[in-house]
Amino acid sequence: MDTADETLGLAAAQGDRAAFATLVARHYDRIHGLAWRLTGSKAEAEDLTQDICAALPAKLRGWRAEARFTTWLYRVVVNAAHDLRRRQATRARAAQGWGDWEIARQDEIATQAEALDWLTVSMRRLSPELRDTVALVLGEEMTQAEAGAVLGVSEGTIAWRMSEVKKRLKAMAAEEAK
């Protein structure tokens, strides 16, 4: 005569490997079938069934035999399927958020590239003296005094040139906006 599931479950909870093997052999198809119905995917059901069987020894230690073994086992499968759905939803939300972040990052990169392209073209329209001044003050982050020393002009001349660059770039931008 077959040993009752409840008896096997209690023995398996105490570490009886043969009892555990018998329970898994007896209920594997039931676990898989329910997992398939809950997930709607054969592949996910197979993975979920394997995960449940791997976690079953630890879960059995918490089984109090207050309900039939099969009732408890169904609950284990349903909970595992719910956990899987929650993990998938979390990953989907994270991936969607990551995608939104990446799109925004790419837009920002494109905007910066456009601005740099415009500035590069506009700088070519400036006189060599103004370009040299901008290259030192903004490009090399020199002070106006340092740029003046390099170019052999006064600090006041560098200040005037930077002011002139700003005026001309504003005028170019306004002209292009028309």
PDB file of C-alpha atoms in Angstrom:
ATOM      1  CA  MET A   1       0.000   0.000   0.000  1.00  0.00           C
ATOM      2  CA  ASP A   2       1.201   3.517  -0.816  1.00  0.00           C
ATOM      3  CA  THR A   3       2.336   5.746   1.991  1.00  0.00           C
ATOM      4  CA  ALA A   4       0.155   8.844   2.433  1.00  0.00           C
ATOM      5  CA  ASP A   5       1.494  12.154   1.164  1.00  0.00           C
ATOM      6  CA  GLU A   6       1.178  13.651   4.635  1.00  0.00           C
ATOM      7  CA  THR A   7       3.365  10.891   6.133  1.00  0.00           C
ATOM      8  CA  LEU A   8       5.939  11.317   3.359  1.00  0.00           C
ATOM      9  CA  GLY A   9       5.841  15.090   3.804  1.00  0.00           C
ATOM     10  CA  LEU A  10       6.553  14.863   7.517  1.00  0.00           C
ATOM     11  CA  ALA A  11       9.386  12.406   6.895  1.00  0.00           C
ATOM     12  CA  ALA A  12      10.829  14.591   4.117  1.00  0.00           C
ATOM     13  CA  ALA A  13      10.657  17.604   6.439  1.00  0.00           C
ATOM     14  CA  GLN A  14      12.878  15.667   8.838  1.00  0.00           C
ATOM     15  CA  GLY A  15      15.432  15.040   6.075  1.00  0.00           C
ATOM     16  CA  ASP A  16      14.273  11.659   4.717  1.00  0.00           C
ATOM     17  CA  ARG A  17      15.589  11.779   1.128  1.00  0.00           C
ATOM     18  CA  ALA A  18      13.664   8.724  -0.011  1.00  0.00           C
ATOM     19  CA  ALA A  19      10.405  10.254   1.208  1.00  0.00           C
ATOM     20  CA  PHE A  20      11.247  13.489  -0.577  1.00  0.00           C
ATOM     21  CA  ALA A  21      12.093  11.633  -3.812  1.00  0.00           C
ATOM     22  CA  THR A  22       8.799   9.770  -3.631  1.00  0.00           C
ATOM     23  CA  LEU A  23       6.838  13.003  -3.150  1.00  0.00           C
ATOM     24  CA  VAL A  24       8.573  14.701  -6.063  1.00  0.00           C
ATOM     25  CA  ALA A  25       8.077  11.681  -8.333  1.00  0.00           C
ATOM     26  CA  ARG A  26       4.428  11.468  -7.326  1.00  0.00           C
ATOM     27  CA  HIS A  27       3.615  15.163  -7.765  1.00  0.00           C
ATOM     28  CA  TYR A  28       6.071  16.470 -10.378  1.00  0.00           C
ATOM     29  CA  ASP A  29       3.543  16.339 -13.218  1.00  0.00           C
ATOM     30  CA  ARG A  30       0.913  18.031 -11.025  1.00  0.00           C
ATOM     31  CA  ILE A  31       3.350  20.835 -10.139  1.00  0.00           C
ATOM     32  CA  HIS A  32       4.359  21.271 -13.781  1.00  0.00           C
ATOM     33  CA  GLY A  33       0.770  21.223 -15.049  1.00  0.00           C
ATOM     34  CA  LEU A  34      -0.372  23.875 -12.613  1.00  0.00           C
ATOM     35  CA  ALA A  35       2.728  25.971 -13.276  1.00  0.00           C
ATOM     36  CA  TRP A  36       2.012  25.793 -17.012  1.00  0.00           C
ATOM     37  CA  ARG A  37      -1.590  26.891 -16.506  1.00  0.00           C
ATOM     38  CA  LEU A  38      -0.495  29.738 -14.248  1.00  0.00           C
ATOM     39  CA  THR A  39       2.307  31.030 -16.482  1.00  0.00           C
ATOM     40  CA  GLY A  40       0.880  30.193 -19.887  1.00  0.00           C
ATOM     41  CA  SER A  41       4.332  29.227 -21.097  1.00  0.00           C
ATOM     42  CA  LYS A  42       5.871  25.785 -21.279  1.00  0.00           C
ATOM     43  CA  ALA A  43       9.403  27.117 -20.836  1.00  0.00           C
ATOM     44  CA  GLU A  44       8.460  29.258 -17.829  1.00  0.00           C
ATOM     45  CA  ALA A  45       6.516  26.328 -16.355  1.00  0.00           C
ATOM     46  CA  GLU A  46       9.550  24.061 -16.679  1.00  0.00           C
ATOM     47  CA  ASP A  47      11.800  26.632 -15.013  1.00  0.00           C
ATOM     48  CA  LEU A  48       9.263  27.324 -12.289  1.00  0.00           C
ATOM     49  CA  THR A  49       8.776  23.604 -11.620  1.00  0.00           C
ATOM     50  CA  GLN A  50      12.523  23.138 -11.242  1.00  0.00           C
ATOM     51  CA  ASP A  51      12.745  26.130  -8.919  1.00  0.00           C
ATOM     52  CA  ILE A  52       9.868  24.800  -6.792  1.00  0.00           C
ATOM     53  CA  CYS A  53      11.400  21.336  -6.544  1.00  0.00           C
ATOM     54  CA  ALA A  54      14.749  22.838  -5.562  1.00  0.00           C
ATOM     55  CA  ALA A  55      13.115  24.974  -2.848  1.00  0.00           C
ATOM     56  CA  LEU A  56      10.755  22.241  -1.631  1.00  0.00           C
ATOM     57  CA  PRO A  57      13.063  20.729   1.042  1.00  0.00           C
ATOM     58  CA  ALA A  58      13.321  24.083   2.818  1.00  0.00           C
ATOM     59  CA  LYS A  59       9.606  24.781   2.408  1.00  0.00           C
ATOM     60  CA  LEU A  60       8.724  21.344   3.799  1.00  0.00           C
ATOM     61  CA  ARG A  61      10.458  22.203   7.047  1.00  0.00           C
ATOM     62  CA  GLY A  62       7.825  24.921   7.528  1.00  0.00           C
ATOM     63  CA  TRP A  63       4.872  22.697   6.620  1.00  0.00           C
ATOM     64  CA  ARG A  64       2.697  22.120   9.675  1.00  0.00           C
ATOM     65  CA  ALA A  65       0.458  19.397   8.176  1.00  0.00           C
ATOM     66  CA  GLU A  66      -2.660  21.420   9.020  1.00  0.00           C
ATOM     67  CA  ALA A  67      -4.004  20.910   5.488  1.00  0.00           C
ATOM     68  CA  ARG A  68      -3.722  18.073   3.039  1.00  0.00           C
ATOM     69  CA  PHE A  69      -0.288  17.863   1.462  1.00  0.00           C
ATOM     70  CA  THR A  70      -1.662  18.470  -2.041  1.00  0.00           C
ATOM     71  CA  THR A  71      -3.513  21.595  -0.882  1.00  0.00           C
ATOM     72  CA  TRP A  72      -0.300  22.928   0.644  1.00  0.00           C
ATOM     73  CA  LEU A  73       1.658  21.998  -2.504  1.00  0.00           C
ATOM     74  CA  TYR A  74      -0.818  23.838  -4.740  1.00  0.00           C
ATOM     75  CA  ARG A  75      -0.374  26.913  -2.550  1.00  0.00           C
ATOM     76  CA  VAL A  76       3.410  26.636  -2.942  1.00  0.00           C
ATOM     77  CA  VAL A  77       3.044  26.546  -6.743  1.00  0.00           C
ATOM     78  CA  VAL A  78       0.573  29.451  -6.833  1.00  0.00           C
ATOM     79  CA  ASN A  79       2.833  31.564  -4.596  1.00  0.00           C
ATOM     80  CA  ALA A  80       5.852  30.753  -6.762  1.00  0.00           C
ATOM     81  CA  ALA A  81       3.934  31.792  -9.895  1.00  0.00           C
ATOM     82  CA  HIS A  82       2.861  35.048  -8.218  1.00  0.00           C
ATOM     83  CA  ASP A  83       6.457  35.733  -7.197  1.00  0.00           C
ATOM     84  CA  LEU A  84       7.588  35.094 -10.777  1.00  0.00           C
ATOM     85  CA  ARG A  85       4.992  37.535 -12.127  1.00  0.00           C
ATOM     86  CA  ARG A  86       6.073  40.196  -9.629  1.00  0.00           C
ATOM     87  CA  ARG A  87       9.736  39.753 -10.586  1.00  0.00           C
ATOM     88  CA  GLN A  88       8.878  39.961 -14.285  1.00  0.00           C
ATOM     89  CA  ALA A  89       6.784  43.102 -13.756  1.00  0.00           C
ATOM     90  CA  THR A  90       9.576  44.702 -11.744  1.00  0.00           C
ATOM     91  CA  ARG A  91      12.126  43.889 -14.438  1.00  0.00           C
ATOM     92  CA  ALA A  92       9.787  45.211 -17.130  1.00  0.00           C
ATOM     93  CA  ARG A  93       9.261  48.484 -15.243  1.00  0.00           C
ATOM     94  CA  ALA A  94      12.988  48.804 -14.630  1.00  0.00           C
ATOM     95  CA  ALA A  95      13.770  48.111 -18.274  1.00  0.00           C
ATOM     96  CA  GLN A  96      11.156  50.625 -19.395  1.00  0.00           C
ATOM     97  CA  GLY A  97      12.544  53.254 -17.032  1.00  0.00           C
ATOM     98  CA  TRP A  98      16.056  52.473 -18.198  1.00  0.00           C
ATOM     99  CA  GLY A  99      14.884  52.828 -21.789  1.00  0.00           C
ATOM    100  CA  ASP A 100      13.342  56.230 -21.041  1.00  0.00           C
ATOM    101  CA  TRP A 101      16.559  57.312 -19.336  1.00  0.00           C
ATOM    102  CA  GLU A 102      18.643  56.136 -22.291  1.00  0.00           C
ATOM    103  CA  ILE A 103      16.405  57.971 -24.780  1.00  0.00           C
ATOM    104  CA  ALA A 104      16.738  61.164 -22.726  1.00  0.00           C
ATOM    105  CA  ARG A 105      20.506  60.657 -22.504  1.00  0.00           C
ATOM    106  CA  GLN A 106      20.775  60.178 -26.276  1.00  0.00           C
ATOM    107  CA  ASP A 107      18.660  63.302 -26.853  1.00  0.00           C
ATOM    108  CA  GLU A 108      20.937  65.281 -24.549  1.00  0.00           C
ATOM    109  CA  ILE A 109      24.018  63.989 -26.367  1.00  0.00           C
ATOM    110  CA  ALA A 110      22.468  64.964 -29.718  1.00  0.00           C
ATOM    111  CA  THR A 111      21.581  68.429 -28.416  1.00  0.00           C
ATOM    112  CA  GLN A 112      25.105  68.963 -27.106  1.00  0.00           C
ATOM    113  CA  ALA A 113      26.593  67.742 -30.394  1.00  0.00           C
ATOM    114  CA  GLU A 114      24.380  70.165 -32.362  1.00  0.00           C
ATOM    115  CA  ALA A 115      25.417  73.031 -30.087  1.00  0.00           C
ATOM    116  CA  LEU A 116      29.081  72.125 -30.460  1.00  0.00           C
ATOM    117  CA  ASP A 117      28.740  71.868 -34.245  1.00  0.00           C
ATOM    118  CA  TRP A 118      27.059  75.285 -34.351  1.00  0.00           C
ATOM    119  CA  LEU A 119      29.750  76.773 -32.147  1.00  0.00           C
ATOM    120  CA  THR A 120      32.535  75.261 -34.264  1.00  0.00           C
ATOM    121  CA  VAL A 121      31.054  76.675 -37.483  1.00  0.00           C
ATOM    122  CA  SER A 122      30.359  80.040 -35.848  1.00  0.00           C
ATOM    123  CA  MET A 123      33.873  80.264 -34.439  1.00  0.00           C
ATOM    124  CA  ARG A 124      35.265  79.951 -37.968  1.00  0.00           C
ATOM    125  CA  ARG A 125      33.424  83.159 -38.828  1.00  0.00           C
ATOM    126  CA  LEU A 126      35.309  85.082 -36.130  1.00  0.00           C
ATOM    127  CA  SER A 127      38.615  86.814 -36.710  1.00  0.00           C
ATOM    128  CA  PRO A 128      41.759  84.854 -35.785  1.00  0.00           C
ATOM    129  CA  GLU A 129      42.384  87.165 -32.804  1.00  0.00           C
ATOM    130  CA  LEU A 130      38.946  86.476 -31.354  1.00  0.00           C
ATOM    131  CA  ARG A 131      39.242  82.732 -32.006  1.00  0.00           C
ATOM    132  CA  ASP A 132      42.631  82.619 -30.281  1.00  0.00           C
ATOM    133  CA  THR A 133      41.233  84.467 -27.290  1.00  0.00           C
ATOM    134  CA  VAL A 134      38.247  82.119 -26.951  1.00  0.00           C
ATOM    135  CA  ALA A 135      40.472  79.072 -27.382  1.00  0.00           C
ATOM    136  CA  LEU A 136      42.646  80.159 -24.467  1.00  0.00           C
ATOM    137  CA  VAL A 137      39.997  81.566 -22.107  1.00  0.00           C
ATOM    138  CA  LEU A 138      37.234  79.009 -22.622  1.00  0.00           C
ATOM    139  CA  GLY A 139      39.028  76.079 -24.199  1.00  0.00           C
ATOM    140  CA  GLU A 140      42.098  76.086 -21.981  1.00  0.00           C
ATOM    141  CA  GLU A 141      40.321  77.720 -19.027  1.00  0.00           C
ATOM    142  CA  MET A 142      42.963  80.423 -18.655  1.00  0.00           C
ATOM    143  CA  THR A 143      42.322  83.625 -16.806  1.00  0.00           C
ATOM    144  CA  GLN A 144      42.143  86.757 -18.883  1.00  0.00           C
ATOM    145  CA  ALA A 145      45.528  87.777 -17.502  1.00  0.00           C
ATOM    146  CA  GLU A 146      47.091  84.441 -18.505  1.00  0.00           C
ATOM    147  CA  ALA A 147      45.566  84.620 -22.002  1.00  0.00           C
ATOM    148  CA  GLY A 148      46.821  88.194 -22.348  1.00  0.00           C
ATOM    149  CA  ALA A 149      50.343  87.082 -21.437  1.00  0.00           C
ATOM    150  CA  VAL A 150      50.254  84.274 -24.006  1.00  0.00           C
ATOM    151  CA  LEU A 151      48.900  86.533 -26.767  1.00  0.00           C
ATOM    152  CA  GLY A 152      51.044  89.510 -25.811  1.00  0.00           C
ATOM    153  CA  VAL A 153      48.129  91.863 -25.148  1.00  0.00           C
ATOM    154  CA  SER A 154      46.690  93.441 -22.028  1.00  0.00           C
ATOM    155  CA  GLU A 155      44.112  91.833 -19.784  1.00  0.00           C
ATOM    156  CA  GLY A 156      41.692  94.618 -20.780  1.00  0.00           C
ATOM    157  CA  THR A 157      42.101  93.680 -24.446  1.00  0.00           C
ATOM    158  CA  ILE A 158      41.225  90.063 -23.612  1.00  0.00           C
ATOM    159  CA  ALA A 159      38.124  91.243 -21.679  1.00  0.00           C
ATOM    160  CA  TRP A 160      37.045  93.380 -24.677  1.00  0.00           C
ATOM    161  CA  ARG A 161      37.628  90.464 -27.092  1.00  0.00           C
ATOM    162  CA  MET A 162      35.520  88.092 -24.953  1.00  0.00           C
ATOM    163  CA  SER A 163      32.744  90.686 -24.841  1.00  0.00           C
ATOM    164  CA  GLU A 164      32.981  91.073 -28.623  1.00  0.00           C
ATOM    165  CA  VAL A 165      32.815  87.268 -29.089  1.00  0.00           C
ATOM    166  CA  LYS A 166      29.607  87.104 -27.034  1.00  0.00           C
ATOM    167  CA  LYS A 167      28.007  89.924 -29.053  1.00  0.00           C
ATOM    168  CA  ARG A 168      28.931  88.358 -32.376  1.00  0.00           C
ATOM    169  CA  LEU A 169      27.779  84.859 -31.388  1.00  0.00           C
ATOM    170  CA  LYS A 170      24.436  86.286 -30.187  1.00  0.00           C
ATOM    171  CA  ALA A 171      24.039  88.144 -33.450  1.00  0.00           C
ATOM    172  CA  MET A 172      24.827  84.985 -35.459  1.00  0.00           C
ATOM    173  CA  ALA A 173      22.310  82.957 -33.446  1.00  0.00           C
ATOM    174  CA  ALA A 174      19.632  85.630 -33.891  1.00  0.00           C
ATOM    175  CA  GLU A 175      20.337  85.784 -37.617  1.00  0.00           C
ATOM    176  CA  GLU A 176      19.998  82.001 -37.950  1.00  0.00           C
ATOM    177  CA  ALA A 177      16.784  81.960 -35.901  1.00  0.00           C
ATOM    178  CA  LYS A 178      15.010  84.148 -38.500  1.00  0.00           C
TER     179      LYS A 178
END
